[in-house]
Short mmCIF file of C-alpha atoms in Angstrom, two decimals:
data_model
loop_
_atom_site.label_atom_id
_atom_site.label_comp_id
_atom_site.label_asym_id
_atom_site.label_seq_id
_atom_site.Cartn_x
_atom_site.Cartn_y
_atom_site.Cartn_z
CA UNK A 17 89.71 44.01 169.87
CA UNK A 18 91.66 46.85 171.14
CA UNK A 19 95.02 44.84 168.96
CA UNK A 20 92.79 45.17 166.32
CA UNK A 21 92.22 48.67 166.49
CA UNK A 22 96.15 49.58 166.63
CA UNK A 23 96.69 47.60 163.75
CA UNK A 24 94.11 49.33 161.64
CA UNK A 25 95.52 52.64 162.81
CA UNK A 26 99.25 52.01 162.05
CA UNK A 27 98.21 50.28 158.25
CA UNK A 28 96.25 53.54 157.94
CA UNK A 29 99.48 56.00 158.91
CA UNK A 30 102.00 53.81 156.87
CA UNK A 31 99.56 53.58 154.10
CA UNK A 32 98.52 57.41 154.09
CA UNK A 33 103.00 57.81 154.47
CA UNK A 34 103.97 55.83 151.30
CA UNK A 35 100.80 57.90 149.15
CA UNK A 36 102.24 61.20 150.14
CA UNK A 37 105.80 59.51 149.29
CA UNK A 38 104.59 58.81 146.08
CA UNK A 39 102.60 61.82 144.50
CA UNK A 40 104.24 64.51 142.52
CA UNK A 41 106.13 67.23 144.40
CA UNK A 42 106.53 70.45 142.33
CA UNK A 43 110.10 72.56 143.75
CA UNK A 44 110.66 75.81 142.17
CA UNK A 45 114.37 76.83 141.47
CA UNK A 46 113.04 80.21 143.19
CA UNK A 47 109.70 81.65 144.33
CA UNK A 48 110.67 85.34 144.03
CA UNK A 49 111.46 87.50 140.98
CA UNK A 50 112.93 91.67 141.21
CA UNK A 51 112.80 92.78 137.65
CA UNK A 52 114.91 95.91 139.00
CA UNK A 53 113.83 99.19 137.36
CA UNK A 54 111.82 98.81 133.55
CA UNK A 55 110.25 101.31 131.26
CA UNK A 56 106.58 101.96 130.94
CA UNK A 57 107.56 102.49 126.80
CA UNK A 58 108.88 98.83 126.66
CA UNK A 59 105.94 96.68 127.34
CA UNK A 60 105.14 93.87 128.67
CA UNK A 61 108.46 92.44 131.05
CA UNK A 62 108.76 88.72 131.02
CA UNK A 63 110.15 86.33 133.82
CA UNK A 64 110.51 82.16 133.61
CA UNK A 65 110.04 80.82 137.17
CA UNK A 66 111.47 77.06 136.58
CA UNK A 67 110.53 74.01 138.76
CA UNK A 68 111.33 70.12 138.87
CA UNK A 69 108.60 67.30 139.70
CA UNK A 70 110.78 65.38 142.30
CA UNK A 71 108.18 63.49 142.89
CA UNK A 72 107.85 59.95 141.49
CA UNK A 73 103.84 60.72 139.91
CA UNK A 74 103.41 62.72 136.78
CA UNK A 75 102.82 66.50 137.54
CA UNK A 76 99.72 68.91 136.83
CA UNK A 77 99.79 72.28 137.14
CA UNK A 78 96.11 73.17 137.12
CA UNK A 79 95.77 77.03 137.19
CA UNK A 80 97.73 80.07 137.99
CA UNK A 81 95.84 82.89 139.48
CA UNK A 82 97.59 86.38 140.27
CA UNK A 83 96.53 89.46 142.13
CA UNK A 84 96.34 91.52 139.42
CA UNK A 85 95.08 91.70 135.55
CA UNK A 86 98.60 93.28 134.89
CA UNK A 87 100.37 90.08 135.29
CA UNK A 88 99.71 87.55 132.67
CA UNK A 89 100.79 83.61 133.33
CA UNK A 90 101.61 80.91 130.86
CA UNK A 91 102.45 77.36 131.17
CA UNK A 92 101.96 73.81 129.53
CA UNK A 93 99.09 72.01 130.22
CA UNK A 94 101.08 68.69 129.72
CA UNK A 95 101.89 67.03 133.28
CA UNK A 96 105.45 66.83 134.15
CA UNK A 97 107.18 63.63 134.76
CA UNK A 98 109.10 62.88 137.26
CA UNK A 99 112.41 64.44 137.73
CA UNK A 100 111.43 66.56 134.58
CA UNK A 101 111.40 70.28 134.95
CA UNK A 102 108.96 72.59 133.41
CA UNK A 103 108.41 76.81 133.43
CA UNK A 104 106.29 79.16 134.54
CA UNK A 105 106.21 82.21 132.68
CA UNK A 106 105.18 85.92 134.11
CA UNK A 107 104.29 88.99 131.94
CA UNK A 108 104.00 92.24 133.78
CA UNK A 109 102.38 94.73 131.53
CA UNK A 110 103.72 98.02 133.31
CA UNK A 111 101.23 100.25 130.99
CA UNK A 112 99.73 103.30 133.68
CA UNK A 113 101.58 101.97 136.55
CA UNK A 114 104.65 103.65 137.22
CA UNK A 115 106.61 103.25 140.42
CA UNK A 116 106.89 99.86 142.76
CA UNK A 117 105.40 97.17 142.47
CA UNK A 118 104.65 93.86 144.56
CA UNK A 119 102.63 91.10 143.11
CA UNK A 120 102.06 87.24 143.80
CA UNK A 121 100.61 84.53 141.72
CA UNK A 122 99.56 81.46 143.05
CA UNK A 123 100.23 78.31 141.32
CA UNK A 124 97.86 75.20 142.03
CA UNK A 125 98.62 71.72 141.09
CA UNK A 126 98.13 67.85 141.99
CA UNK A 127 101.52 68.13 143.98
CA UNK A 128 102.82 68.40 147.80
CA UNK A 129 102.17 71.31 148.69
CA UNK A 130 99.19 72.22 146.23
CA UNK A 131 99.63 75.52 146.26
CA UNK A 132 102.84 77.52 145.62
CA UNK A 133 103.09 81.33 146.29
CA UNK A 134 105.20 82.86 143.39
CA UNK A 135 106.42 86.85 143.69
CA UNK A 136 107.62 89.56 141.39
CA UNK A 137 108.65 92.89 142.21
CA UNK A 138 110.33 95.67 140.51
CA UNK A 139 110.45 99.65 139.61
CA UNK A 140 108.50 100.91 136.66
CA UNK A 141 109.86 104.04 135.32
CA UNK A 142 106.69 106.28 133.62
CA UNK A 143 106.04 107.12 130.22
CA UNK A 144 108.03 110.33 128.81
CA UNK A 145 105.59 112.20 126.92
CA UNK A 146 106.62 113.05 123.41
CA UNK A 147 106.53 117.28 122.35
CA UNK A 148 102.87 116.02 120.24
CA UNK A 149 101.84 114.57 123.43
CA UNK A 150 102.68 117.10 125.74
CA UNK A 151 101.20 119.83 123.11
CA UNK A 152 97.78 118.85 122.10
CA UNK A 153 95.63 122.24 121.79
CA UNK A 154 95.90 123.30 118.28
CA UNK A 155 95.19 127.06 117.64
CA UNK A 156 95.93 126.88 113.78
CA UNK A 157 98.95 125.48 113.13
CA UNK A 158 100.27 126.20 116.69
CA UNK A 159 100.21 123.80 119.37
CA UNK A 160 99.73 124.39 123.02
CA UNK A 161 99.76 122.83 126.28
CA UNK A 162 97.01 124.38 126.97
CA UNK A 163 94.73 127.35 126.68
CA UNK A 164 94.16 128.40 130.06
CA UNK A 165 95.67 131.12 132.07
CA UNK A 166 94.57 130.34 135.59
CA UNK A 167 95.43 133.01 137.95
CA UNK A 168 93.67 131.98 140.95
CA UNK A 169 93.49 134.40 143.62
CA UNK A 170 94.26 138.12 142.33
CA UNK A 171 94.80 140.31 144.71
CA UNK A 172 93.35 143.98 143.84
CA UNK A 173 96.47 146.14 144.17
CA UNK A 174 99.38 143.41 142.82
CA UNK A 175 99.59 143.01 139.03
CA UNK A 176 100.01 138.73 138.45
CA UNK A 177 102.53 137.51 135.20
CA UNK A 178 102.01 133.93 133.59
CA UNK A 179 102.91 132.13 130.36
CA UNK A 180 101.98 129.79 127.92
CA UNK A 181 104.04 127.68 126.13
CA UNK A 182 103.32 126.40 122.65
CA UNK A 183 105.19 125.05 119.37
CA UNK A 184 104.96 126.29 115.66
CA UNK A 185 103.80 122.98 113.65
CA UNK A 186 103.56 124.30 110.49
CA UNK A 187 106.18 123.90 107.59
CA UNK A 188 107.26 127.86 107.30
CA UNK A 189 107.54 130.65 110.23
CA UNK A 190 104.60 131.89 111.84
CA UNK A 191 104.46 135.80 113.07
CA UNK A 192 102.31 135.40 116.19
CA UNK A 193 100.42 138.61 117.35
CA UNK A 194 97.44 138.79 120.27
CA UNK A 195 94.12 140.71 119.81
CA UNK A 196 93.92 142.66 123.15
CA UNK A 197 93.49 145.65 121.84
CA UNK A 198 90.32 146.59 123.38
CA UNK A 199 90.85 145.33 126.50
CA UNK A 200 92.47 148.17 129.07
CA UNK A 201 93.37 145.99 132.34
CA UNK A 202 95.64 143.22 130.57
CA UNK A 203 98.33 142.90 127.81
CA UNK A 204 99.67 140.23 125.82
CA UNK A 205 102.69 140.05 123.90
CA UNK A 206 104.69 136.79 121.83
CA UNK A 207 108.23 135.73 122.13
CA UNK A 208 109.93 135.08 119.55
CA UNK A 209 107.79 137.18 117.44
CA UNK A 210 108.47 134.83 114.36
CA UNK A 211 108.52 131.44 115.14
CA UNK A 212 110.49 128.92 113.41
CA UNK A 213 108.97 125.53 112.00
CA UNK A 214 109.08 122.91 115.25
CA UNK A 215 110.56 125.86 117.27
CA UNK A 216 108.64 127.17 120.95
CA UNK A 217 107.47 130.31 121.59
CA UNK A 218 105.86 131.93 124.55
CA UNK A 219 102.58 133.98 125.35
CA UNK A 220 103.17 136.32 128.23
CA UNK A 221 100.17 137.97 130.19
CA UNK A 222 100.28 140.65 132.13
CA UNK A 223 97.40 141.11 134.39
CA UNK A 224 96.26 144.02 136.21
CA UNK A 225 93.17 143.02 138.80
CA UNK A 226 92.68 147.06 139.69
CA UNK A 227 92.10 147.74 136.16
CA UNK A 228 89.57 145.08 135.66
CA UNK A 229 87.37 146.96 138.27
CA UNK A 230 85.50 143.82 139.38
CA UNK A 231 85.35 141.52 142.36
CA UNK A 232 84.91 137.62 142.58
CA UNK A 233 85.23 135.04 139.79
CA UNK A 234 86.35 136.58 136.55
CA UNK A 235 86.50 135.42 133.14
CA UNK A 236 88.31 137.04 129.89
CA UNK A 237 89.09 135.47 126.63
CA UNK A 238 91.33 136.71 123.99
CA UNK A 239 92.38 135.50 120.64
CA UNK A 240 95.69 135.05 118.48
CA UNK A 241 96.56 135.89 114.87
CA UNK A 242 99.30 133.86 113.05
CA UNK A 243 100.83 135.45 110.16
CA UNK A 244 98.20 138.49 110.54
CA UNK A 245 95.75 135.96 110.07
CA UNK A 246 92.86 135.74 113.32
CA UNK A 247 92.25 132.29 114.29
CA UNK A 248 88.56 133.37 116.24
CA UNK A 249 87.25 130.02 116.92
CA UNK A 250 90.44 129.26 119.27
CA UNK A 251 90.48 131.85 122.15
CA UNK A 252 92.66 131.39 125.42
CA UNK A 253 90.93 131.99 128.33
CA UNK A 254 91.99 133.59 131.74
CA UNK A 255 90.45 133.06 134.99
CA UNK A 256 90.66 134.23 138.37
CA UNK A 257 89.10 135.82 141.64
CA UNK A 258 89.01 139.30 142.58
CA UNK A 259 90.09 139.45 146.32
CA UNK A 260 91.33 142.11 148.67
CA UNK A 261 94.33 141.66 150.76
CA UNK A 262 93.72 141.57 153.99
CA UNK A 263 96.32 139.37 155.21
CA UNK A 264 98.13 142.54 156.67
CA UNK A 265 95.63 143.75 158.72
CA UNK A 266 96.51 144.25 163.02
CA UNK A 267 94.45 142.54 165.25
CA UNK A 268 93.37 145.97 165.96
CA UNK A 269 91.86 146.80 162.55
CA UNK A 270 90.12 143.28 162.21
CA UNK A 271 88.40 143.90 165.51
CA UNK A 272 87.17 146.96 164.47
CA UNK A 273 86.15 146.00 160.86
CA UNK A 274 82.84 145.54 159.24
CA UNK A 275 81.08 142.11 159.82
CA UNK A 276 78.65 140.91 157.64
CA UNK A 277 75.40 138.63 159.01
CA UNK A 278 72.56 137.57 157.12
CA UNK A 279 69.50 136.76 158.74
CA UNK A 280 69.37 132.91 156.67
CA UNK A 281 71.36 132.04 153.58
CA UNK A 282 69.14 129.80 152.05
CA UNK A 283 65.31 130.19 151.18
CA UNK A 284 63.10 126.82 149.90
CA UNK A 285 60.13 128.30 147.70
CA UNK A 286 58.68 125.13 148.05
CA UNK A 287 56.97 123.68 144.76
CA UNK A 288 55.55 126.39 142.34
CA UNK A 289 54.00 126.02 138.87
CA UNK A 290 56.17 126.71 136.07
CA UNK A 291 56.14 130.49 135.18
CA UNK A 292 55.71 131.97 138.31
CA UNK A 293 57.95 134.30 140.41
CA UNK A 294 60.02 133.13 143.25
CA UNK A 295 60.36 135.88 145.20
CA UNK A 296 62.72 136.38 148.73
CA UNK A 297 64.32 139.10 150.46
CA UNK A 298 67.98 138.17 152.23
CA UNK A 299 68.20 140.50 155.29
CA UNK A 300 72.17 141.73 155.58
CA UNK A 301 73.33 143.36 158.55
CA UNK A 302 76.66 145.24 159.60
CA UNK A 303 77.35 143.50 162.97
CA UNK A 304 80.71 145.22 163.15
CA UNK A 305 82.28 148.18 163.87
CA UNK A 306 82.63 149.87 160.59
CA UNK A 307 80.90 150.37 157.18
CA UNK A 308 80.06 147.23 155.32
CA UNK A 309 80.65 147.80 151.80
CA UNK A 310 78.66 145.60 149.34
CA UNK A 311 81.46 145.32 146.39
CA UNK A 312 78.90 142.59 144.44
CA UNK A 313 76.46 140.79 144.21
CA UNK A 314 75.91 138.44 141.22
CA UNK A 315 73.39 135.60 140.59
CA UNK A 316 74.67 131.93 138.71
CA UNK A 317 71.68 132.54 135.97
CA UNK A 318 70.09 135.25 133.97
CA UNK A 319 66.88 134.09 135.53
CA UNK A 320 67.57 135.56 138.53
CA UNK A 321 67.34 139.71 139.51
CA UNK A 322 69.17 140.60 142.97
CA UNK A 323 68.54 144.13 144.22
CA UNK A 324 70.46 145.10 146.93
CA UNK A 325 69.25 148.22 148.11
CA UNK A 326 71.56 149.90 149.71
CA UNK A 327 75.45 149.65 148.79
CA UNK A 328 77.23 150.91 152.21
CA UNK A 329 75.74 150.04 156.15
CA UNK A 330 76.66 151.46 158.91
CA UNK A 331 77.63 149.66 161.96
CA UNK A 332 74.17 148.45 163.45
CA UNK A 333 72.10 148.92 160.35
CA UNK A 334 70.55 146.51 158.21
CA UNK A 335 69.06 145.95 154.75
CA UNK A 336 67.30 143.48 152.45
CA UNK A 337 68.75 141.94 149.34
CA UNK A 338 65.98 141.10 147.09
CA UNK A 339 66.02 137.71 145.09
CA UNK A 340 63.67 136.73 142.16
CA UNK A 341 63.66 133.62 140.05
CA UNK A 342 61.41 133.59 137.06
CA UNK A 343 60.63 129.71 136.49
CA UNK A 344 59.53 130.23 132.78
CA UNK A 345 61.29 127.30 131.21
CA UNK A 346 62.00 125.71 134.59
CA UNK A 347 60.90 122.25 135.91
CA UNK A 348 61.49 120.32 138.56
CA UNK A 349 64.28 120.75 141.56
CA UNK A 350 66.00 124.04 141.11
CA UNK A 351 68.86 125.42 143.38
CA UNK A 352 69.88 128.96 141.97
CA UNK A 353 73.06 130.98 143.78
CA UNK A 354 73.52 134.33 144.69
CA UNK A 355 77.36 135.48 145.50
CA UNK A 356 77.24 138.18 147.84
CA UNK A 357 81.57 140.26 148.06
CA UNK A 358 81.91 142.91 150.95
CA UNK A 359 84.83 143.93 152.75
CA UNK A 360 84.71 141.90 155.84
CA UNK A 361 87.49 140.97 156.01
CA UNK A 362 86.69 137.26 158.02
CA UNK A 363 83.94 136.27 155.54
CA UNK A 364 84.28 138.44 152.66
CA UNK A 365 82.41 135.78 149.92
CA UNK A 366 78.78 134.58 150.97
CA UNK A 367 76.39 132.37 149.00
CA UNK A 368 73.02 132.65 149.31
CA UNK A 369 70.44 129.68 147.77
CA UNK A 370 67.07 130.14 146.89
CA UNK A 371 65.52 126.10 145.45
CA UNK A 372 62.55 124.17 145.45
CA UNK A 373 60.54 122.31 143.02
CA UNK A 374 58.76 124.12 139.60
CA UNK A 375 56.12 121.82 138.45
CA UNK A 376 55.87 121.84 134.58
CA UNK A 377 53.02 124.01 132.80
CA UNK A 378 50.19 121.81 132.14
CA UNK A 379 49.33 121.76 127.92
#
């Protein structure tokens, strides 16, 4: 019995020997690809991984999966006989991916092994933008970059310079002039003053935050003419915030400067039917050592009144900043913000919320 059982086994192991011996076996002249450095503008990039069936069975390659939907595989569906060769062919689309890349594909098949790891790697240099791409904003035949002077922190005794670039489109010159008149704390001029056809120009602000006379997040807008011509419906806007400097300030002076504490910065009015007054009064105290001066205080909607009543405290002395909300035209969750400036110089900017829930008028 136990001869019997040793026989078996070794007619098992030859027979199991000679099968794998006589399958398909797929060999790949090389499983790695470096397509060195390609454009983004040229498409798709194409590589041919080649491989033989030394095997002595016909070969199937039954599906090639990848890591990612930006490479693309093709191959025959015919099986490969033996000692044949056949190809494998990559796409990388390199569309939105600039820089390296690493990817692998894994071909399956009836062979030994069943599975082949494949791998391409390469560079992908990005897209250059074209002068229409790059200027997009059209104000009249002019095209900008964009339409946005954002100054971001303006400090209240240092004037701030920026400029925006943009290209005459039209077919004949264009005399560009800005409509700041009016406004005291800012001036605008254009250079060249005529622009040539396909030519670039410039719009140069100068801004003056001590002129504006304002503290916090500001807004302005002002508008262009071309050939003494106002193009109104195409302002450029400027942005910023109103700060002071106190970055040079002694240890000495910030430990004797104003510090402002509220007694809560948040109120819930709970829920409310809609037209009635939310009403809540923000108690602001001068915990420091000299007078808190309230520069602002500005609510995010129209549908808010603050009334601060007092505009200076003295060290030790308190008072209330009243908030109202009128809910008319209000329903359900509402968070409204109140932006309180002084001159503490730790914690100059503080928000106050009043929210809840209005419940809508019933008919």
């Amino acid at each position: 019995m136990k001869r019997f059982i040793i026989t078996l086994s070794l007619l098992f192991i030859v027979t199991t020997i000679f099968a794998q011996q006589g399958g398909a076996k797929i060999v790949f002249k090389s499983d790695k690809y470096n397509y060195g450095t390609i454009k983004e503008d040229d498409g798709i990039a194409s590589y041919e991984f080649e491989f033989t069936n030394t095997g002595v069975s016909p070969l199937i390659v039954q599906r090639v999966s990848s890591t990612c939907g930006c490479t693309t595989p093709e191959w025959s569906r015919e099986p490969v006989a033996p000692g044949k060769s056949g190809k494998i062919k990559i796409g990388y689309d390199p569309k939105n991916r600039p820089g390296p890349f690493n990817k692998t594909l894994s071909v399956y098949s009836n062979a030994d092994p069943n599975v082949v790891v494949l791998q391409i790697a390469g560079v992908v240099l990005p897209h250059v933008k074209t002068v229409d791409e790059i200027y997009r904003i059209p104000i009249g035949d002019l095209r900008f970059e964009r339409n946005l002077f954002a100054l971001g922190r303006l400090f209240l005794n240092t004037s701030v310079t920026d400029t925006l670039k943009f290209i005459n489109k039209a077919t004949n010159p264009a005399k560009v002039t800005s409509n700041t008149q009016a406004y005291g704390y800012f001036s605008v001029t254009v250079t060249p003053q005529v622009v040539q056809p396909d030519e670039f120009g410039m719009v140069i602000l100068k801004y003056s935050p001590k002129d504006r006379n304002d503290w916090g997040f500001v807004v302005d807008r002002f508008t262009l003419s071309v050939n003494d011509q106002p193009i109104n419906n195409s302002p450029i806007t400027i942005t910023g915030s109103i700060e002071e400097d106190y970055s040079k300030l002694s240890p000495k002076e910030l430990e004797n400067a104003p510090k402002a504490d509220f007694n809560t910065t948040s109120y819930n009015f709970g829920t409310i039917p809609e037209g009635n007054l939310a009403e809540f009064s923000f108690i602001l105290k001068n915990v420091g050592k000299s007078d808190l001066i309230i520069r602002k205080v500005k609510a995010s909607c129209g549908c808010t009144t603050v009334e601060p009543s007092k505009k200076i405290l003295k060290p030790g002395e308190s008072s209330p900043i009243a908030a109202s909300f009128r809910t008319n035209g209000f329903t359900g969750l509402q968070s409204k913000s109140i932006t309180v400036i002084t001159n503490d110089p730790k914690n100059s900017t503080v928000i106050l919320r009043m929210s809840g829930n209005v419940e809508k008028k019933q008919q």
